[in-house]
PDB file of C-alpha atoms in Angstrom:
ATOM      1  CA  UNK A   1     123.685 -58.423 179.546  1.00 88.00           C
ATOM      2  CA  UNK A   2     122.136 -55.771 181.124  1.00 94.00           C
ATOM      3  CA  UNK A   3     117.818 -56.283 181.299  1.00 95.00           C
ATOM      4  CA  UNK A   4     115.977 -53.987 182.950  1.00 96.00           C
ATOM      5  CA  UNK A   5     112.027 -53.891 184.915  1.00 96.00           C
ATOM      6  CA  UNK A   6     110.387 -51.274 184.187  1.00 97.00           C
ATOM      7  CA  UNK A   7     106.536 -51.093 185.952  1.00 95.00           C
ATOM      8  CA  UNK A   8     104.082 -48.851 188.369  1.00 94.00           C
ATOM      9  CA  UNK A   9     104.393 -49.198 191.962  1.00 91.00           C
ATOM     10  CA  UNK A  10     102.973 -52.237 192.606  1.00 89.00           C
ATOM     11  CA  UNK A  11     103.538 -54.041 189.628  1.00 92.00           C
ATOM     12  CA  UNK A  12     105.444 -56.990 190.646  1.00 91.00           C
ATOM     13  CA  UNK A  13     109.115 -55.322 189.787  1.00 92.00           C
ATOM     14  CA  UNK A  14     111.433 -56.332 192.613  1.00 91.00           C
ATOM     15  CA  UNK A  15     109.928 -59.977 193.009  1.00 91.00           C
ATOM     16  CA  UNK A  16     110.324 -60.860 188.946  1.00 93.00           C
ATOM     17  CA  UNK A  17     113.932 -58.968 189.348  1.00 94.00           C
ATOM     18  CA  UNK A  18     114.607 -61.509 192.363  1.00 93.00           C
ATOM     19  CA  UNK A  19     113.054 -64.546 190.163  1.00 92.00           C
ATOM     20  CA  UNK A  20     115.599 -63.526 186.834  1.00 93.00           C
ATOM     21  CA  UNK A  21     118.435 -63.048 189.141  1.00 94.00           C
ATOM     22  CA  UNK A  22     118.006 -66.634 190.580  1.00 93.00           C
ATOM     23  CA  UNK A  23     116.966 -68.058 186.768  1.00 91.00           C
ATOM     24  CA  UNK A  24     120.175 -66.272 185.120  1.00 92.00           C
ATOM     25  CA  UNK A  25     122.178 -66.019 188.150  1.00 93.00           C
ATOM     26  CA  UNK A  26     122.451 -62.161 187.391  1.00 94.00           C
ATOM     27  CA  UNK A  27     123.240 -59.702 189.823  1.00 93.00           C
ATOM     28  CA  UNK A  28     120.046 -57.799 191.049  1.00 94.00           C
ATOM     29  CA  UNK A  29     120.063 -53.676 191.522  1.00 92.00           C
ATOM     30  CA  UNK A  30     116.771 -53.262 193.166  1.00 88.00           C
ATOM     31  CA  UNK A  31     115.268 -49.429 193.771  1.00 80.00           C
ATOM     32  CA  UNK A  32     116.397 -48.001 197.005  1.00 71.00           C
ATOM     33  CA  UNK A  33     112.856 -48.295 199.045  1.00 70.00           C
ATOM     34  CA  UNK A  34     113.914 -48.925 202.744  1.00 71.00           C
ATOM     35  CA  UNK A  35     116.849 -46.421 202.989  1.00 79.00           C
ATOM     36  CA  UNK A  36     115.218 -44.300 201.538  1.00 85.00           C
ATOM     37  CA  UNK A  37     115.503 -41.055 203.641  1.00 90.00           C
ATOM     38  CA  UNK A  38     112.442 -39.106 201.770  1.00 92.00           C
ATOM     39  CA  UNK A  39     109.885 -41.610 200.948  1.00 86.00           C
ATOM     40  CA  UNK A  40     107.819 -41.613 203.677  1.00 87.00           C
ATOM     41  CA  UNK A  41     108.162 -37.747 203.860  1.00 91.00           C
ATOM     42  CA  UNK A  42     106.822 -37.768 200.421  1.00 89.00           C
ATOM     43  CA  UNK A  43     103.936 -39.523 200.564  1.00 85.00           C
ATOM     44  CA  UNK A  44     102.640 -37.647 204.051  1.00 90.00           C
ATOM     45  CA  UNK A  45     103.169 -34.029 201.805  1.00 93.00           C
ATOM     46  CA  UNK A  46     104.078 -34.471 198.377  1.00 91.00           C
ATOM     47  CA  UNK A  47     105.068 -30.576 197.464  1.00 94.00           C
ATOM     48  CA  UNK A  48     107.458 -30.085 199.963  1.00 96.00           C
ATOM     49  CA  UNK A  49     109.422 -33.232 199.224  1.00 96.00           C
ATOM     50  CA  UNK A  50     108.541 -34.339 195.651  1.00 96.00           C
ATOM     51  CA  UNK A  51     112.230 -32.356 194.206  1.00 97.00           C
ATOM     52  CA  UNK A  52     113.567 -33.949 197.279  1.00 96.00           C
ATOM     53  CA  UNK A  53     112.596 -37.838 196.604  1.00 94.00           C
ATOM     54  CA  UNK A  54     113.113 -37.123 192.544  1.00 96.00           C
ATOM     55  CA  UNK A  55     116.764 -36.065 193.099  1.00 96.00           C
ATOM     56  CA  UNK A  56     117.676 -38.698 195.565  1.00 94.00           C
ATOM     57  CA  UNK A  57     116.176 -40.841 193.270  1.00 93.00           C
ATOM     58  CA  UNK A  58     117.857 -39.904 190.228  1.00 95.00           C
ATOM     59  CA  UNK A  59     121.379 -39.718 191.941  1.00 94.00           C
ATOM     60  CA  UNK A  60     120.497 -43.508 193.135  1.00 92.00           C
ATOM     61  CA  UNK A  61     119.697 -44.893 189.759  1.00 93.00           C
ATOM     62  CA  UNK A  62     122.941 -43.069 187.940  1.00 95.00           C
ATOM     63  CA  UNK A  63     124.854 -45.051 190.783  1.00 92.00           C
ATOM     64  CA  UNK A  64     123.344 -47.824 189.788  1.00 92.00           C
ATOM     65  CA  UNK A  65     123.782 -47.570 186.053  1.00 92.00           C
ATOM     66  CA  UNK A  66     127.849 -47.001 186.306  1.00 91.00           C
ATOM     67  CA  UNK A  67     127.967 -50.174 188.523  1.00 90.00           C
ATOM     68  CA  UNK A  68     126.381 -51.916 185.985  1.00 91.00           C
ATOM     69  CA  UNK A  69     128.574 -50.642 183.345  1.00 87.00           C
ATOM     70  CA  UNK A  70     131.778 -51.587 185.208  1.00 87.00           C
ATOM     71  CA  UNK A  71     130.216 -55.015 185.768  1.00 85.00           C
ATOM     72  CA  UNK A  72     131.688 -58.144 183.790  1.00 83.00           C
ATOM     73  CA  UNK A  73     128.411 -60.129 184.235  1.00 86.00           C
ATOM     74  CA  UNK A  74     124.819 -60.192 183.392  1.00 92.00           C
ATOM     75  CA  UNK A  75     122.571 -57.680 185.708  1.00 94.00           C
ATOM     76  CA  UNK A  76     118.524 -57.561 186.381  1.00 95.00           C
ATOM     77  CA  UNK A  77     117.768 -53.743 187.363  1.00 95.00           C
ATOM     78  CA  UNK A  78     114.484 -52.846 189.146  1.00 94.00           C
ATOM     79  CA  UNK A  79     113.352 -50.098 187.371  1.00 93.00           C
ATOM     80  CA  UNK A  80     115.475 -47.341 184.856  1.00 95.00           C
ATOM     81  CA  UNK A  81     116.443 -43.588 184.756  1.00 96.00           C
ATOM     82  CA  UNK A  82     114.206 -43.126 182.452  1.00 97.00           C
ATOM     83  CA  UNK A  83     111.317 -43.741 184.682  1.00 96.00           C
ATOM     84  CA  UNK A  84     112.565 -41.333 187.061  1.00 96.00           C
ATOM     85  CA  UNK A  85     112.782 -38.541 184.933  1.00 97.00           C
ATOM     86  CA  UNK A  86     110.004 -39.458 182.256  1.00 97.00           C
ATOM     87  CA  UNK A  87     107.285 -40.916 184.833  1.00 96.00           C
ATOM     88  CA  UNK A  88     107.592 -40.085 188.149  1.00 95.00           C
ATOM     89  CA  UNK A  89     109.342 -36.488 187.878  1.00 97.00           C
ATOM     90  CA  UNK A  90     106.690 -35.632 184.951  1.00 97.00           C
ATOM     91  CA  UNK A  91     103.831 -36.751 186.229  1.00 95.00           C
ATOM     92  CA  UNK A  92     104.987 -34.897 190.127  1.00 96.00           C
ATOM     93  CA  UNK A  93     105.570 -31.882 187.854  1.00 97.00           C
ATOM     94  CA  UNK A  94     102.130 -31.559 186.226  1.00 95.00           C
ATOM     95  CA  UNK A  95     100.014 -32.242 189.218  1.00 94.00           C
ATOM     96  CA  UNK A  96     101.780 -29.027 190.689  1.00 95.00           C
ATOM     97  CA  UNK A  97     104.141 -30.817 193.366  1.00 95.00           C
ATOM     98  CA  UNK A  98     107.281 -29.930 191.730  1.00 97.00           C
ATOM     99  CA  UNK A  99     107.775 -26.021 191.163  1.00 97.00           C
ATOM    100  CA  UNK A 100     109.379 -24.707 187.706  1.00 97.00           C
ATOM    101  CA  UNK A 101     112.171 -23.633 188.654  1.00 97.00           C
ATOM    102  CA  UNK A 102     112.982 -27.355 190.609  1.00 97.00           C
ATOM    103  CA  UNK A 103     111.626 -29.137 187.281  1.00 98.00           C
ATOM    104  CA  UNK A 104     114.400 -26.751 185.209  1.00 98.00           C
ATOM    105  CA  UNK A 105     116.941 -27.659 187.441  1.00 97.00           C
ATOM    106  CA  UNK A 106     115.920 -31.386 187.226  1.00 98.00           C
ATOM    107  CA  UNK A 107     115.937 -31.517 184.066  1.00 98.00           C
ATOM    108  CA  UNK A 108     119.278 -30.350 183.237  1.00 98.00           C
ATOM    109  CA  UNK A 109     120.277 -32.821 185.643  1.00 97.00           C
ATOM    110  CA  UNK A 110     118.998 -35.557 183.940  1.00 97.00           C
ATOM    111  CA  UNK A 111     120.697 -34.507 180.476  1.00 97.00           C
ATOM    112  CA  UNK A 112     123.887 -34.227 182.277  1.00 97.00           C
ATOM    113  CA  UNK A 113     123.753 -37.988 183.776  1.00 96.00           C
ATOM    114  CA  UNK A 114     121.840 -39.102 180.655  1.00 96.00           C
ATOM    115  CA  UNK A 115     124.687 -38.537 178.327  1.00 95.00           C
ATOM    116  CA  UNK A 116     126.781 -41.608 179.995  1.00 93.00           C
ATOM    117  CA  UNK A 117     123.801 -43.984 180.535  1.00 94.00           C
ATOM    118  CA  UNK A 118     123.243 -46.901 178.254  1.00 93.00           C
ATOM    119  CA  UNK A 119     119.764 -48.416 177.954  1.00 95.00           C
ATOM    120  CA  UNK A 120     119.017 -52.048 178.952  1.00 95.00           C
ATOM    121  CA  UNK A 121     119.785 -54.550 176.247  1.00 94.00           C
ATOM    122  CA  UNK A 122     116.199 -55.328 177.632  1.00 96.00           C
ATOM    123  CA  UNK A 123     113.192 -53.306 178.939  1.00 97.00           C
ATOM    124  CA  UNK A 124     110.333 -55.774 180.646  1.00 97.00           C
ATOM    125  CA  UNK A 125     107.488 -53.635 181.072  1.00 97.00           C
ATOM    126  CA  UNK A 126     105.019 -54.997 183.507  1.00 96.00           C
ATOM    127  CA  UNK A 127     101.815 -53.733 182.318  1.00 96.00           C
ATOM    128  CA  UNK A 128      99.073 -53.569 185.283  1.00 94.00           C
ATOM    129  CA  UNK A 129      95.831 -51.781 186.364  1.00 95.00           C
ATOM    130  CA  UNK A 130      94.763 -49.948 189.019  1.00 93.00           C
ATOM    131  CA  UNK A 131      93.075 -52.833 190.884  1.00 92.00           C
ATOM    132  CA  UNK A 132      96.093 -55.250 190.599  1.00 92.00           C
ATOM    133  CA  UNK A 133      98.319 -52.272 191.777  1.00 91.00           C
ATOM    134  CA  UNK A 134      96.192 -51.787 194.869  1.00 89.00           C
ATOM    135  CA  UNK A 135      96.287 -55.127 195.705  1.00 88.00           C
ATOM    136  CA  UNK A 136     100.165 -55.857 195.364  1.00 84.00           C
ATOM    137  CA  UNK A 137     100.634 -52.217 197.525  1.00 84.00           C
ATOM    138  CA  UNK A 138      98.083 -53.740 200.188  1.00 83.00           C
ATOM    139  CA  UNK A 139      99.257 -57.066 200.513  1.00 80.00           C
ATOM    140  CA  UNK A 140     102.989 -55.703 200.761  1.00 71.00           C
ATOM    141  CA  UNK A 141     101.801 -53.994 203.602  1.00 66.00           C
ATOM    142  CA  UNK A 142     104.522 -50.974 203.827  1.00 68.00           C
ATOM    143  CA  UNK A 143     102.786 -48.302 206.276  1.00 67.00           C
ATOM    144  CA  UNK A 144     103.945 -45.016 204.254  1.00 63.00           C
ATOM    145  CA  UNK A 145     102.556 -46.730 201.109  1.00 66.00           C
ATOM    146  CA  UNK A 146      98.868 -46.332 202.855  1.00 68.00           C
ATOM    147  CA  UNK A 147      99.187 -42.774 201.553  1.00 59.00           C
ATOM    148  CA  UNK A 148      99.076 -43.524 198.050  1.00 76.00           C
ATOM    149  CA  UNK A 149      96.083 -42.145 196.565  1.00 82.00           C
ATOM    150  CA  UNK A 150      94.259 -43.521 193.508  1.00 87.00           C
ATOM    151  CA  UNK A 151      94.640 -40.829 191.590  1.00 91.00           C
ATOM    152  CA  UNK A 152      98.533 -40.914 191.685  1.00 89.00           C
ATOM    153  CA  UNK A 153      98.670 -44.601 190.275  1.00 91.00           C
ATOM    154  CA  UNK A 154      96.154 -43.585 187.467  1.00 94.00           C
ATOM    155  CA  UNK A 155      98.199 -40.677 186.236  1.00 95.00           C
ATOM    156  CA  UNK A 156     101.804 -43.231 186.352  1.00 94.00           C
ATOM    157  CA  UNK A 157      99.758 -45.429 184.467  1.00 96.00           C
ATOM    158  CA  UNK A 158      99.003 -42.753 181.820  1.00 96.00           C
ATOM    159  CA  UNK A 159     102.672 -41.695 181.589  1.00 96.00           C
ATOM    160  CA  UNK A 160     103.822 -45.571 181.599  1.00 97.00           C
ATOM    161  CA  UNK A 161     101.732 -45.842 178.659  1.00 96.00           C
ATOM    162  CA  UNK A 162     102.580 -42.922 176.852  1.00 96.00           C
ATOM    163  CA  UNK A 163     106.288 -44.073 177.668  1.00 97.00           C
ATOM    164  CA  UNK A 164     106.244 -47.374 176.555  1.00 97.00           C
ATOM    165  CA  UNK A 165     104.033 -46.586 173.368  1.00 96.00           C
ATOM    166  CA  UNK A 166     107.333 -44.491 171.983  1.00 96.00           C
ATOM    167  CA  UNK A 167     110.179 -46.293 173.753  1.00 96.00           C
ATOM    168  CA  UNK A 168     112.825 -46.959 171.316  1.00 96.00           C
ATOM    169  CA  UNK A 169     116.043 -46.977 172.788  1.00 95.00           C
ATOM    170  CA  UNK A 170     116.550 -51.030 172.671  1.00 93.00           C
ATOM    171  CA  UNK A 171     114.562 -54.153 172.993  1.00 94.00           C
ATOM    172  CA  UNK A 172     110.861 -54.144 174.715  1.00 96.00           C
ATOM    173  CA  UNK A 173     108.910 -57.051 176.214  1.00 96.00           C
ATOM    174  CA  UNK A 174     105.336 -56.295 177.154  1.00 96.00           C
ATOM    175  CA  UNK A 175     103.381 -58.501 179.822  1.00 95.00           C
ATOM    176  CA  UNK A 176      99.838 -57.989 181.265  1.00 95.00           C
ATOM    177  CA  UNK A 177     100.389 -59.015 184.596  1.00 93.00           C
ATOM    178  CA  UNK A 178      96.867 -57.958 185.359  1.00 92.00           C
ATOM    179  CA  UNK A 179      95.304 -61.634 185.403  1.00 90.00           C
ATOM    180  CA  UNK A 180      98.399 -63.178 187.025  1.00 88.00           C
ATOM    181  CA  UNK A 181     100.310 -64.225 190.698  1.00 85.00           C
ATOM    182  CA  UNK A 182     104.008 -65.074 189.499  1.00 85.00           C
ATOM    183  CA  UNK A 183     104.324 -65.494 193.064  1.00 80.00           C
ATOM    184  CA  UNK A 184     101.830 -68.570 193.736  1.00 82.00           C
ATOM    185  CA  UNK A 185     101.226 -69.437 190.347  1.00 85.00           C
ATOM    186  CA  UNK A 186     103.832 -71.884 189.170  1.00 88.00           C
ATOM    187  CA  UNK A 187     102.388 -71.757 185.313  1.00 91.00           C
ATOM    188  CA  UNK A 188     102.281 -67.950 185.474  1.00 89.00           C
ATOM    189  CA  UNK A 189     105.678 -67.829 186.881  1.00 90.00           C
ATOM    190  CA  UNK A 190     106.907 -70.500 183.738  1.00 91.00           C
ATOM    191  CA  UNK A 191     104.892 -68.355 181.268  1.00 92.00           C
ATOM    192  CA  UNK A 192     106.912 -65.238 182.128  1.00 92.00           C
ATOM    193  CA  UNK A 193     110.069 -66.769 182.399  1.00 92.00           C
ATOM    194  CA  UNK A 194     109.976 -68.643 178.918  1.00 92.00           C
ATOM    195  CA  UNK A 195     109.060 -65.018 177.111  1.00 93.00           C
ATOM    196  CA  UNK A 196     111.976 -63.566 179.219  1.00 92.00           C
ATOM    197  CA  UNK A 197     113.981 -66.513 178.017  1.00 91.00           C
ATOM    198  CA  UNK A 198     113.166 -66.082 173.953  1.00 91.00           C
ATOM    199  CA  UNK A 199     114.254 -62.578 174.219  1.00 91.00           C
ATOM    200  CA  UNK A 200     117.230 -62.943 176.331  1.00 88.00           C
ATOM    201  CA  UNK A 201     118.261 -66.026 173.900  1.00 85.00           C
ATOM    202  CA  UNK A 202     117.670 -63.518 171.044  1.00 78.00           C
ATOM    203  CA  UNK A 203     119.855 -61.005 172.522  1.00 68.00           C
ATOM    204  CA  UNK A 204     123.052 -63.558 171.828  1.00 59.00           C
ATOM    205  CA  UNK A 205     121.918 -64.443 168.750  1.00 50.00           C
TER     206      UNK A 205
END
């Protein structure tokens, strides 16, 4: 069993991934944040280290993905390869911050790994908007992630939607997270895990 997050930064990702891991006793992959040797680099001048952070990224993830595959047991992974490529490496691309050349190279990268992934049995996409993003990035309270301008979320979100509207490679569970706190809210929190439990139940049968 392999189920997967997918979500913008901010979203709620690593602390549902925690939750499923603890429901399912899964083992949890989360995204590789605080050793993350370009992140903070990134955010202070996004052209110089956008190929930087996208490769390191990408190289992380297909690490991740062949753990998983060698693994006997179920696994909750915070966020997929395709995001890196499809979402964060587009969208980095088309605002300019990735040169041609880079993107080429990328990209060829990407088909190379791509051709010994397997998708999630499950994608969870946790749809949110701009204001709910801003206030999970605030109330995190990571310095580097003070950076983040508006305009960055709002052109993830298009390519999340875009994304998600043609995603086909396995199962898909949608929630709006925008009118919820999983984290205080014990009825939110049992309203996401019973959805996540009807498709995971599905999965076996």
């Amino acid at each position: 069993m392999h189920v997967a997050i997918a979500g913008n930064i901010g979203s709620g990702k690593t602390t549902l991934a925690k939750k499923l891991g603890k429901q399912y006793n899964w083992d949890v992959q989360l995204e590789s944040v605080e050793d993350n040797p370009y992140l903070k680099d990134f955010y202070e001048d996004m052209p110089r280290w956008s190929f930087h952070l996208q490769v390191y990224f990408l190289n992380s993830r297909f690490n991740q993905v062949s753990r998983i595959r060698e693994s006997n047991g179920g696994t909750i992974q915070d966020r997929t390869i395709y995001e890196d490529c499809y979402i964060f490496a587009a969208n980095l691309y088309k605002s300019g911050y990735i040169a041609e050349r880079d993107y080429q190279n990328y990209l060829e990268l990407f088909k190379s790994m791509i051709k010994h992934v397997q998708p999630p049995d499950l994608l969870i996409y946790l749809k949110a908007d701009i204001p709910r993003l801003v206030a999970n990035i605030q109330k995190r309270g990571r310095d580097y992630e003070e950076l983040i301008r508006i305009e960055y979320l709002k052109n993830l979100n298009q390519h999340y939607e875009e994304w998600i509207g043609n995603y086909k490679l396995g199962k898909l569970l949608v929630i709006d997270v925008n009118d919820m706190d999983f984290v205080k809210n014990v009825e939110d929190e049992a309203y996401i895990l019973e959805k996540v439990d009807l498709e995971v139940n599905g999965l076996f049968s």
